Short mmCIF file of C-alpha atoms in Angstrom, two decimals:
data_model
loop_
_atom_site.label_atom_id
_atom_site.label_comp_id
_atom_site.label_asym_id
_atom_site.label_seq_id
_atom_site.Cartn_x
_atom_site.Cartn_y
_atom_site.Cartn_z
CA UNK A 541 5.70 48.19 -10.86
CA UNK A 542 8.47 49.62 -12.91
CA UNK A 543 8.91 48.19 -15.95
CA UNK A 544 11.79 49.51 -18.29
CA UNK A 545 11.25 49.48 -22.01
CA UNK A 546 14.15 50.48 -23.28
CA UNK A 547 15.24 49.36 -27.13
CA UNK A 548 18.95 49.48 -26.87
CA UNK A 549 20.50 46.54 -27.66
CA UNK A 550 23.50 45.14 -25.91
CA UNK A 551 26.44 43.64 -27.64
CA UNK A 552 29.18 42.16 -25.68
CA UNK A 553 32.62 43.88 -26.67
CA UNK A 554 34.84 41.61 -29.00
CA UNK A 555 38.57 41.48 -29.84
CA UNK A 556 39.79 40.79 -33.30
CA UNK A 557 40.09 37.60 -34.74
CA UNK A 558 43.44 37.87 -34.79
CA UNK A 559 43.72 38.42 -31.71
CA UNK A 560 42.10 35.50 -30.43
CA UNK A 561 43.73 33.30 -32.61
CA UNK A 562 47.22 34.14 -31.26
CA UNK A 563 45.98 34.26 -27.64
CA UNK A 564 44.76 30.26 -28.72
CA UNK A 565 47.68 29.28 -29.87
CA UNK A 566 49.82 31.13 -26.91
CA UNK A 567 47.32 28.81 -24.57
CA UNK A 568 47.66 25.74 -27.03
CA UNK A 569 51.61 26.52 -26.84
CA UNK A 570 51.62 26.67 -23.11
CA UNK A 571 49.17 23.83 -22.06
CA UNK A 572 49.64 21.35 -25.03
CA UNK A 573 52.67 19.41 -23.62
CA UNK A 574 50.61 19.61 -20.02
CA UNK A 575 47.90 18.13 -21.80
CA UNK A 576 49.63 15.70 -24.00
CA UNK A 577 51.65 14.27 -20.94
CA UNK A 578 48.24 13.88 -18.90
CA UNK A 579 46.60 12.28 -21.61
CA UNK A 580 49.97 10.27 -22.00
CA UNK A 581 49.77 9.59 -18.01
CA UNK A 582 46.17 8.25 -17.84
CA UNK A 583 46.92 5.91 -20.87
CA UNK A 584 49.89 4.69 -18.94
CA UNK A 585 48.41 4.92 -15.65
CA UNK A 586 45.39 2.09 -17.17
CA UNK A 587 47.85 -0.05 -18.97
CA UNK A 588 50.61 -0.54 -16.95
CA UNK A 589 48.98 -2.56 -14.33
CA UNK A 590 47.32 -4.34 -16.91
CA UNK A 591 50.45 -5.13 -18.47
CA UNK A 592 51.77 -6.21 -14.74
CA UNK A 593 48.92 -8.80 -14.48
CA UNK A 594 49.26 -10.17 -17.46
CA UNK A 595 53.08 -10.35 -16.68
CA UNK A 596 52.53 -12.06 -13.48
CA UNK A 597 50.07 -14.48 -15.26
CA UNK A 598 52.05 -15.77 -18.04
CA UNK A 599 55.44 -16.31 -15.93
CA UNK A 600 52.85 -18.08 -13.66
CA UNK A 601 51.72 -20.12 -16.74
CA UNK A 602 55.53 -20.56 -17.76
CA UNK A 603 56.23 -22.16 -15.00
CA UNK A 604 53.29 -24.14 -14.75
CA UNK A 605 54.07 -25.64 -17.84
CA UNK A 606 57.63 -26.11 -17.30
CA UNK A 607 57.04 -28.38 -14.13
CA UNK A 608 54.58 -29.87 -16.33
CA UNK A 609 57.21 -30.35 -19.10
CA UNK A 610 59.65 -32.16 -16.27
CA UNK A 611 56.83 -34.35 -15.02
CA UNK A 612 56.07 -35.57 -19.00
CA UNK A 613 60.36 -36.25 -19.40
CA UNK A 614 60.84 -37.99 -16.34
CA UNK A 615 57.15 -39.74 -16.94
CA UNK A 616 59.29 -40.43 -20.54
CA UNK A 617 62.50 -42.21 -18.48
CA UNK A 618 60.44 -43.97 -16.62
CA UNK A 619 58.85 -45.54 -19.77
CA UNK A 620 61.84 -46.18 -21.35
CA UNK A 621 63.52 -47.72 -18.57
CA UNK A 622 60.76 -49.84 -18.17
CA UNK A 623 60.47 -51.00 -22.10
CA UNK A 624 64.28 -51.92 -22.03
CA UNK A 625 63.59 -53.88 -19.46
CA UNK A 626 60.93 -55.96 -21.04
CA UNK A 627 62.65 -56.41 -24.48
CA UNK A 628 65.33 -58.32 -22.26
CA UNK A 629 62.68 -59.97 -21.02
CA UNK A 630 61.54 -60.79 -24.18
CA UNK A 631 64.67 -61.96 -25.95
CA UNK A 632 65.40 -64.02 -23.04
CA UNK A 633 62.23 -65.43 -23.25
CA UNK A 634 62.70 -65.86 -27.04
CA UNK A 635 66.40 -67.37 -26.65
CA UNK A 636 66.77 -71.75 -27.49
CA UNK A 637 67.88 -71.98 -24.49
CA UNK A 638 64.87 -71.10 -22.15
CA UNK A 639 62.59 -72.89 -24.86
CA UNK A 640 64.42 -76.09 -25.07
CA UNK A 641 64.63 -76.08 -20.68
CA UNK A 642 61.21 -74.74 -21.05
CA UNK A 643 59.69 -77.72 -23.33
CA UNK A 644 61.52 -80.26 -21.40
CA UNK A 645 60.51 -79.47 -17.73
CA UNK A 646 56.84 -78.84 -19.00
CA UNK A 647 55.88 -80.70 -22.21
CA UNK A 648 58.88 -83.71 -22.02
CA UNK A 649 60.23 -82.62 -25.05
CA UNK A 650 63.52 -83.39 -25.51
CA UNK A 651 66.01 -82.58 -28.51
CA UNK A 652 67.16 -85.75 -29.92
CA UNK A 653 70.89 -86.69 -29.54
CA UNK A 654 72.78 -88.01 -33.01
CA UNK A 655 72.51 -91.62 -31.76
CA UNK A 656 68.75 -91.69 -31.80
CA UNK A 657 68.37 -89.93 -34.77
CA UNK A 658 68.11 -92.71 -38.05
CA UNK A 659 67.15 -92.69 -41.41
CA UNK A 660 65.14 -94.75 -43.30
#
């Protein structure tokens, strides 16, 4: 069994601080815009079809609600045509006329002519 016992010690050779700082920044200055445009990428990469669905979902909502809108205006002439027509109704209903044929033909009510009307 050989076993060496040896006491150096070992120290790993190091350049100056300086040194290391520029080569940092010479790899910050060459890599940062890479790095800044894949970080930029992945950002865009997650949101933009996120922002496509929720594109395609609200101009699917707009136009939901925009046939819903037609439905409610026409559902609106409809309502109106319809309450014209019964206030006609009404005022003809409502006219002397139709009351005084009505009361005649169903109650024998007659309006009195100036010959039998007398005072006493």
């Amino acid at each position: 069994m050989f076993i060496n016992q040896s006491i150096q010690t070992y120290s790993r050779p190091m350049m100056p601080s300086s040194m290391r700082q520029h080569l940092r920044q010479k790899a910050l200055g060459v890599l940062g815009p890479k790095i800044l445009w894949m970080a930029v990428g992945k950002v865009l990469l997650f949101f933009c079809p996120l922002l496509l669905l929720a594109n395609f979902w609200l101009s699917s909502s707009a136009g939901r609600i925009a046939v819903a809108l037609e439905d409610a205006e026409q559902g609106r002439y409809l309502l109106m045509d319809e309450h014209i027509k019964l206030r006609a109704e009404r005022a003809r209903l409502y006219s002397p006329e139709y009351l005084n044929k009505r009361a005649a033909s169903q109650l024998a009510l007659y309006v009195p002519g100036k010959e039998q009307v007398t005072r006493f």
